[in-house]
Coordinates of C-alpha atoms in Angstrom, one line a residue:
X1 CA 15.3 -76.4 45.1
X2 CA 17.3 -79.1 46.8
X3 CA 14.9 -81.8 45.7
X4 CA 15.1 -80.6 42.2
X5 CA 18.9 -80.6 42.2
X6 CA 19.0 -84.1 43.8
X7 CA 16.7 -85.4 41.2
X8 CA 18.9 -83.8 38.3
X9 CA 22.0 -85.4 39.8
X10 CA 20.0 -88.8 39.9
X11 CA 19.2 -88.1 36.2
X12 CA 22.8 -87.9 35.4
X13 CA 23.7 -90.9 37.4
X14 CA 21.2 -93.1 35.5
X15 CA 23.1 -91.9 32.4
X16 CA 26.6 -92.6 33.7
X17 CA 25.6 -96.0 35.2
X18 CA 22.3 -97.0 33.7
X19 CA 22.3 -100.6 35.5
X20 CA 21.5 -98.7 38.8
X21 CA 18.4 -100.7 40.2
X22 CA 18.6 -99.4 43.8
X23 CA 17.4 -96.2 45.7
X24 CA 20.2 -93.8 46.1
X25 CA 19.0 -92.6 49.3
X26 CA 20.3 -95.6 51.0
X27 CA 23.1 -95.0 53.4
X28 CA 25.4 -97.3 51.3
X29 CA 25.3 -95.9 47.8
X30 CA 24.1 -98.6 45.0
X31 CA 26.8 -100.6 43.5
X32 CA 26.2 -100.7 39.8
X33 CA 28.0 -101.8 36.4
X34 CA 30.4 -99.3 34.9
X35 CA 28.8 -97.5 32.1
X36 CA 31.9 -95.8 30.6
X37 CA 34.8 -97.3 28.8
X38 CA 38.6 -96.5 29.6
X39 CA 38.1 -96.4 33.5
X40 CA 37.8 -99.1 36.1
X41 CA 35.4 -97.2 38.3
X42 CA 33.3 -94.2 38.4
X43 CA 30.9 -92.6 40.7
X44 CA 28.2 -89.8 40.8
X45 CA 28.9 -87.5 43.7
X46 CA 26.7 -84.7 45.5
X47 CA 28.3 -81.8 46.9
X48 CA 25.2 -79.5 47.8
X49 CA 25.8 -80.3 51.8
X50 CA 29.3 -78.9 51.4
X51 CA 31.2 -82.5 51.1
X52 CA 31.2 -85.0 48.8
X53 CA 28.3 -87.7 49.1
X54 CA 28.4 -90.6 46.8
X55 CA 25.2 -91.2 44.8
X56 CA 25.8 -94.2 42.9
X57 CA 29.1 -96.0 42.2
X58 CA 30.5 -98.8 40.2
X59 CA 32.7 -100.4 42.9
X60 CA 33.5 -100.0 46.6
X61 CA 37.1 -98.8 45.8
X62 CA 36.1 -95.3 44.6
X63 CA 33.4 -95.0 47.1
X64 CA 35.7 -95.7 49.8
X65 CA 38.2 -93.0 48.5
X66 CA 35.5 -90.4 48.3
X67 CA 34.7 -91.1 51.8
X68 CA 38.3 -90.3 52.6
X69 CA 38.0 -87.0 50.5
X70 CA 34.9 -85.8 52.5
X71 CA 37.1 -86.5 55.8
X72 CA 40.1 -84.8 54.4
X73 CA 38.3 -81.9 52.8
X74 CA 40.4 -82.3 49.8
X75 CA 40.6 -84.3 46.6
X76 CA 39.7 -84.7 42.8
X77 CA 35.9 -84.2 43.5
X78 CA 36.1 -81.1 45.7
X79 CA 38.5 -79.4 43.4
X80 CA 36.5 -79.7 40.4
X81 CA 33.3 -78.4 42.1
X82 CA 35.0 -75.7 43.6
X83 CA 37.0 -74.6 40.5
X84 CA 34.1 -75.7 38.2
X85 CA 36.4 -77.2 35.9
X86 CA 37.6 -80.9 34.7
X87 CA 40.2 -81.9 37.2
X88 CA 43.0 -84.7 36.0
X89 CA 45.4 -86.6 38.0
X90 CA 47.8 -88.8 36.0
X91 CA 49.1 -90.6 38.9
X92 CA 48.0 -90.1 42.7
X93 CA 51.4 -91.5 43.7
X94 CA 52.9 -88.3 42.6
X95 CA 50.0 -85.9 43.3
X96 CA 50.9 -82.9 45.2
X97 CA 47.6 -80.9 45.3
X98 CA 45.7 -83.1 47.7
X99 CA 48.6 -84.6 50.2
X100 CA 46.2 -85.7 52.8
X101 CA 43.7 -87.4 50.4
X102 CA 46.8 -89.2 48.3
X103 CA 48.5 -90.3 51.3
X104 CA 45.3 -91.9 52.8
X105 CA 44.3 -93.4 49.9
X106 CA 47.7 -94.9 48.8
X107 CA 48.0 -96.2 52.3
X108 CA 44.7 -98.1 52.2
X109 CA 43.8 -101.0 49.8
X110 CA 42.1 -98.8 47.4
X111 CA 44.5 -99.4 44.3
X112 CA 43.2 -96.3 42.1
X113 CA 46.2 -94.1 40.8
X114 CA 44.3 -92.2 37.8
X115 CA 41.5 -89.8 38.6
X116 CA 39.4 -87.6 36.6
X117 CA 36.5 -85.5 38.0
X118 CA 34.1 -83.6 35.8
X119 CA 32.0 -81.0 37.7
X120 CA 28.0 -81.1 37.3
X121 CA 26.3 -77.9 37.1
X122 CA 24.2 -75.4 34.9
X123 CA 26.4 -72.9 33.0
X124 CA 26.8 -69.6 35.1
X125 CA 26.1 -71.5 38.4
X126 CA 28.2 -73.0 40.9
X127 CA 28.6 -76.9 40.4
X128 CA 26.5 -78.9 42.6
X129 CA 28.2 -82.3 42.1
X130 CA 30.7 -84.2 40.0
X131 CA 31.3 -87.4 38.2
X132 CA 34.5 -89.1 39.3
X133 CA 36.3 -91.7 37.2
X134 CA 39.3 -93.6 38.3
X135 CA 41.6 -96.3 37.1
X136 CA 44.2 -98.7 38.5
X137 CA 46.7 -98.0 36.1
X138 CA 48.5 -94.5 36.1
X139 CA 48.8 -92.5 32.7
X140 CA 47.6 -89.6 30.8
X141 CA 44.0 -88.9 29.8
X142 CA 44.1 -89.5 26.1
X143 CA 42.8 -87.1 23.4
X144 CA 40.0 -89.5 22.5
X145 CA 39.0 -89.9 26.4
X146 CA 39.0 -86.3 26.8
X147 CA 36.7 -86.0 23.7
X148 CA 34.5 -88.6 25.2
X149 CA 34.3 -86.8 28.6
X150 CA 33.9 -83.3 27.1
X151 CA 30.7 -84.7 25.1
X152 CA 29.4 -86.3 28.3
X153 CA 29.8 -83.1 30.3
X154 CA 28.2 -81.3 27.7
X155 CA 25.1 -83.8 27.9
X156 CA 24.9 -83.9 31.5
X157 CA 25.1 -80.0 31.6
X158 CA 22.2 -80.0 29.3
X159 CA 20.1 -82.6 31.4
X160 CA 20.9 -80.5 34.6
X161 CA 19.8 -77.3 32.8
X162 CA 16.4 -78.9 31.4
X163 CA 15.7 -80.4 35.0
X164 CA 16.3 -77.4 36.9
X165 CA 14.7 -75.0 34.6
X166 CA 11.5 -77.0 34.6
X167 CA 11.5 -77.0 38.4
X168 CA 12.0 -73.4 38.6
X169 CA 9.2 -72.8 36.0
X170 CA 6.9 -74.8 38.1
X171 CA 7.7 -72.9 41.1
X172 CA 7.2 -69.5 39.2
X173 CA 3.9 -70.5 38.1
X174 CA 3.1 -71.4 41.6
X175 CA 4.4 -68.2 42.9
X176 CA 2.4 -66.1 40.3
X177 CA -0.9 -67.9 41.3
X178 CA -0.1 -67.4 44.8
X179 CA 0.1 -63.5 44.4
X180 CA -2.9 -63.5 42.0
X181 CA -5.2 -65.5 44.7
X182 CA -3.8 -63.4 47.7
X183 CA -4.7 -60.0 45.8
X184 CA -8.2 -61.3 45.0
X185 CA -8.8 -62.1 48.4
X186 CA -7.6 -58.6 49.6
X187 CA -9.7 -57.0 47.1
X188 CA -12.9 -59.0 48.3
X189 CA -12.3 -58.0 52.0
X190 CA -11.9 -54.5 51.0
X191 CA -15.2 -54.4 49.1
X192 CA -17.1 -56.4 51.8
X193 CA -15.6 -55.1 55.0
X194 CA -14.8 -51.5 54.0
X195 CA -11.2 -51.9 54.7
X196 CA -8.0 -50.3 53.2
X197 CA -5.5 -52.2 51.3
X198 CA -3.1 -52.7 54.2
X199 CA -6.0 -53.5 56.6
X200 CA -7.4 -56.1 54.3
X201 CA -4.0 -57.7 53.9
X202 CA -3.5 -57.5 57.6
X203 CA -6.8 -59.2 58.2
X204 CA -5.9 -62.0 55.8
X205 CA -2.5 -62.5 57.4
X206 CA -4.3 -62.9 60.9
X207 CA -6.5 -65.6 59.4
X208 CA -3.4 -67.5 58.1
X209 CA -1.7 -67.2 61.5
X210 CA -4.6 -68.4 63.5
X211 CA -5.3 -71.4 61.1
X212 CA -1.5 -72.1 60.8
X213 CA -1.6 -72.0 57.0
X214 CA 0.2 -70.4 54.2
X215 CA -1.1 -66.7 53.3
X216 CA -2.1 -68.2 49.8
X217 CA -4.1 -71.1 51.5
X218 CA -6.0 -68.8 53.8
X219 CA -6.8 -66.7 50.7
X220 CA -8.3 -69.6 48.9
X221 CA -10.2 -70.5 52.0
X222 CA -11.5 -66.9 52.3
X223 CA -12.6 -67.1 48.7
X224 CA -14.3 -70.4 49.1
X225 CA -16.4 -69.1 52.0
X226 CA -17.3 -66.1 50.4
X227 CA -18.5 -67.9 47.3
X228 CA -20.6 -70.3 49.3
X229 CA -22.1 -67.4 51.1
X230 CA -23.3 -65.8 47.7
X231 CA -25.1 -69.1 46.6

């Protein structure tokens, strides 16, 4: 599930900053061209580890601020993910929700005062990340900006839902096939060895432990052996 969620976040990152051409797995997040109007900097943030990790960013300022957020345990991205709602900060200089974050950022060389964080997640489930936008000039988020952000949030949510649903469907198919092949192997052992179902399952489990393989893999190996013996 973790790899699927990361792939889903990367999908959003590619939509937010389509100029990204470096691997998001590098220690330093790739710096890319800003793909959204109305803001000076943007970042896609992964929260699955419990604290913000920048996946991709348009400039070092927002990345530095999010590193501060990870250290302080508070800030716009953390609040957006925790609440599952859009977070708007008109002016960090007058922000009272995150005093440690605000003080550290304003005391540094990061000149970003207006912040917006959009949670990334599937409807009905906890958010797994966010898109954070920031600008140097303080001020309100205009209705037109909110409209664009709302449309983008819907698009990102659909992208995440589609990607995660595809991964879950694939896992369900694998799980169903695993149950089917184990059941078939148990049936073969019952018929060939005169065992009860619990005894056959225990024998198959013993083969799995001896070979250090999954139960389904042991079942496949058993069926392959029996198929060869009947030829």
